[in-house]
Amino acid sequence: MTNTQVTLVQIDNYGPWTVTPEPRREADLQTMQSRLFADISQFIGNRGGYTFFTRFDNMIAVTNGCSLEDHALLQESVGNRYPVTLSLGVATGTSPVQALSDATERLQEAGSAQDKNRRECLEGRVIEDDHRTADDVQIAHFDVINATGNYTDELNAFDTFIEIEQGYAELMRHMRHAHESLSFFVGGDNVIVVCPDLEEPDYEEAIAHVEAAVDVEMQVGVGRGESAHEAGFEAKHALETCRADGTRVELEWETA
């Protein structure tokens, strides 16, 4: 049984800040967003978690192993080094979608994302160390089969991007609605999916759905662990087995 801890990271009052006292240069905003994401990703990553940029003003992290004190330290670090502050909602659940919904509700109850009076809220709960298990997090690492040969070396870069994004978008929608999972594009042709307790037929069905819907062939390695890092590393190993053996789905715990 999975028990995913999810943190919603929200920049406080970001929309109004970007146009006060006048609109800020887009290049400056993009640079700040990317640096902020990198710092948050490193902070959470050093504690065994994963961070995904989504819309940049809202980021989603899998934070199993991070305490509320860790979250407060992240807020303090960002507040000391950036012209913006962060509010954090934290929740847990057997379904990653439900955990994110609960984390979101925590922040919404504290105030609007564009409420100038809401600053550095930290709301929610974490999984205590004595309740953590080796099966708490399930990570699936999808990629497109022969993306280089089928797309990168055949199409221009933008058309390749369109094809990869179509596969990602269809996978993201399907995994969200059919399997209560959260999917994130992480570059190249790679998608990381945070899942509840799914089994091989669920992944086979997802791959078949994407291929039928948008004609993009995918393969996936799946891992479990006490943290996102541990589960994700197992998933990477399983994906390498797919690439080596030509299989579509590999679950690392079934080959261990």
CSV table of C-alpha atoms in Angstrom, one decimal, residues 79-208:
chain,number,residue,atom,x,y,z
A,79,GLY,CA,12.7,34.3,1.7
A,80,ASN,CA,16.3,35.3,2.4
A,81,ARG,CA,17.5,35.0,-1.2
A,82,TYR,CA,14.6,35.8,-3.5
A,83,PRO,CA,12.2,38.8,-3.9
A,84,VAL,CA,9.2,36.4,-3.5
A,85,THR,CA,8.0,34.1,-0.7
A,86,LEU,CA,6.6,30.6,-0.7
A,87,SER,CA,3.5,29.0,0.9
A,88,LEU,CA,3.4,25.3,1.3
A,89,GLY,CA,0.6,22.8,1.6
A,90,VAL,CA,1.5,19.3,2.7
A,91,ALA,CA,-0.7,16.2,2.7
A,92,THR,CA,-0.5,12.4,2.5
A,93,GLY,CA,-2.6,9.6,1.1
A,94,THR,CA,-2.7,6.3,-0.7
A,95,SER,CA,-3.6,8.2,-3.9
A,96,PRO,CA,-1.2,10.9,-5.1
A,97,VAL,CA,-4.1,12.8,-6.6
A,98,GLN,CA,-6.0,12.9,-3.3
A,99,ALA,CA,-2.9,13.9,-1.4
A,100,LEU,CA,-2.4,16.8,-3.8
A,101,SER,CA,-6.1,17.8,-3.6
A,102,ASP,CA,-5.8,17.9,0.2
A,103,ALA,CA,-2.6,19.9,0.1
A,104,THR,CA,-4.2,22.3,-2.3
A,105,GLU,CA,-7.2,22.7,-0.1
A,106,ARG,CA,-5.0,23.5,2.8
A,107,LEU,CA,-3.5,26.5,1.0
A,108,GLN,CA,-6.9,27.6,-0.4
A,109,GLU,CA,-8.3,27.7,3.1
A,110,ALA,CA,-5.4,29.9,4.1
A,111,GLY,CA,-6.1,32.5,1.4
A,112,SER,CA,-6.0,33.2,-2.3
A,113,ALA,CA,-2.8,32.7,-4.3
A,114,GLN,CA,-3.1,36.4,-5.1
A,115,ASP,CA,-3.9,37.6,-1.6
A,116,LYS,CA,-1.2,40.1,-0.6
A,117,ASN,CA,-1.8,39.3,3.1
A,118,ARG,CA,-1.0,35.6,2.7
A,119,ARG,CA,2.7,35.0,3.2
A,120,GLU,CA,4.7,31.9,3.9
A,121,CYS,CA,1.8,29.7,5.1
A,122,LEU,CA,2.8,26.2,6.1
A,123,GLU,CA,-0.3,24.0,6.4
A,124,GLY,CA,-0.7,20.2,6.6
A,125,ARG,CA,0.8,17.1,8.0
A,126,VAL,CA,3.6,14.7,7.2
A,127,ILE,CA,4.3,11.0,7.6
A,128,GLU,CA,6.2,10.5,10.8
A,129,ASP,CA,9.3,8.4,10.6
A,130,ASP,CA,7.9,5.5,12.6
A,131,HIS,CA,5.0,5.1,10.0
A,132,ARG,CA,7.2,5.1,6.9
A,133,THR,CA,7.6,1.8,4.9
A,134,ALA,CA,9.6,0.6,1.9
A,135,ASP,CA,6.5,0.6,-0.3
A,136,ASP,CA,5.3,4.1,0.5
A,137,VAL,CA,6.2,5.6,-2.9
A,138,GLN,CA,5.6,4.1,-6.4
A,139,ILE,CA,7.3,5.8,-9.3
A,140,ALA,CA,6.9,4.9,-13.0
A,141,HIS,CA,9.5,6.2,-15.5
A,142,PHE,CA,8.0,6.3,-19.0
A,143,ASP,CA,9.9,7.1,-22.2
A,144,VAL,CA,9.1,7.1,-25.9
A,145,ILE,CA,10.4,4.0,-27.8
A,146,ASN,CA,13.2,5.0,-30.2
A,147,ALA,CA,12.5,8.7,-29.9
A,148,THR,CA,15.8,9.6,-31.5
A,149,GLY,CA,15.3,7.4,-34.6
A,150,ASN,CA,11.6,8.2,-35.0
A,151,TYR,CA,11.6,11.9,-34.2
A,152,THR,CA,14.8,13.6,-33.3
A,153,ASP,CA,16.8,12.5,-36.3
A,154,GLU,CA,13.8,12.7,-38.7
A,155,LEU,CA,11.8,15.9,-37.8
A,156,ASN,CA,12.8,19.4,-37.0
A,157,ALA,CA,13.2,20.2,-33.3
A,158,PHE,CA,9.8,21.8,-32.9
A,159,ASP,CA,7.8,19.1,-34.6
A,160,THR,CA,9.7,16.6,-32.5
A,161,PHE,CA,8.6,18.5,-29.4
A,162,ILE,CA,5.0,18.4,-30.6
A,163,GLU,CA,5.0,14.7,-31.0
A,164,ILE,CA,6.6,14.1,-27.6
A,165,GLU,CA,4.2,16.5,-25.9
A,166,GLN,CA,1.2,14.8,-27.4
A,167,GLY,CA,2.3,11.5,-25.9
A,168,TYR,CA,2.9,13.2,-22.5
A,169,ALA,CA,-0.4,15.0,-22.6
A,170,GLU,CA,-2.4,11.9,-23.3
A,171,LEU,CA,-0.5,9.9,-20.7
A,172,MET,CA,-1.0,12.6,-18.1
A,173,ARG,CA,-4.7,12.8,-18.7
A,174,HIS,CA,-5.2,9.1,-18.7
A,175,MET,CA,-3.1,8.3,-15.6
A,176,ARG,CA,-4.8,11.1,-13.7
A,177,HIS,CA,-8.4,10.0,-14.5
A,178,ALA,CA,-7.9,6.2,-14.8
A,179,HIS,CA,-5.3,5.6,-12.1
A,180,GLU,CA,-5.2,8.6,-9.7
A,181,SER,CA,-1.6,9.3,-10.7
A,182,LEU,CA,0.4,12.5,-11.2
A,183,SER,CA,2.5,12.7,-14.4
A,184,PHE,CA,5.3,15.1,-15.1
A,185,PHE,CA,7.4,15.8,-18.2
A,186,VAL,CA,11.1,15.9,-17.1
A,187,GLY,CA,12.9,16.5,-20.4
A,188,GLY,CA,13.9,14.7,-23.5
A,189,ASP,CA,11.2,12.1,-24.0
A,190,ASN,CA,10.9,11.2,-20.3
A,191,VAL,CA,7.8,11.3,-18.1
A,192,ILE,CA,7.8,10.5,-14.4
A,193,VAL,CA,4.5,9.4,-12.9
A,194,VAL,CA,3.8,9.3,-9.2
A,195,CYS,CA,1.4,6.3,-8.7
A,196,PRO,CA,-0.8,4.6,-6.2
A,197,ASP,CA,-0.5,0.8,-5.8
A,198,LEU,CA,-0.6,-0.2,-9.5
A,199,GLU,CA,0.4,-3.5,-11.1
A,200,GLU,CA,1.7,-4.6,-14.5
A,201,PRO,CA,-1.7,-4.7,-16.3
A,202,ASP,CA,-2.4,-1.1,-15.3
A,203,TYR,CA,0.8,0.0,-17.1
A,204,GLU,CA,0.2,-2.2,-20.1
A,205,GLU,CA,-3.3,-0.6,-20.4
A,206,ALA,CA,-1.9,2.9,-20.1
A,207,ILE,CA,0.7,2.3,-22.8
A,208,ALA,CA,-1.9,0.8,-25.2
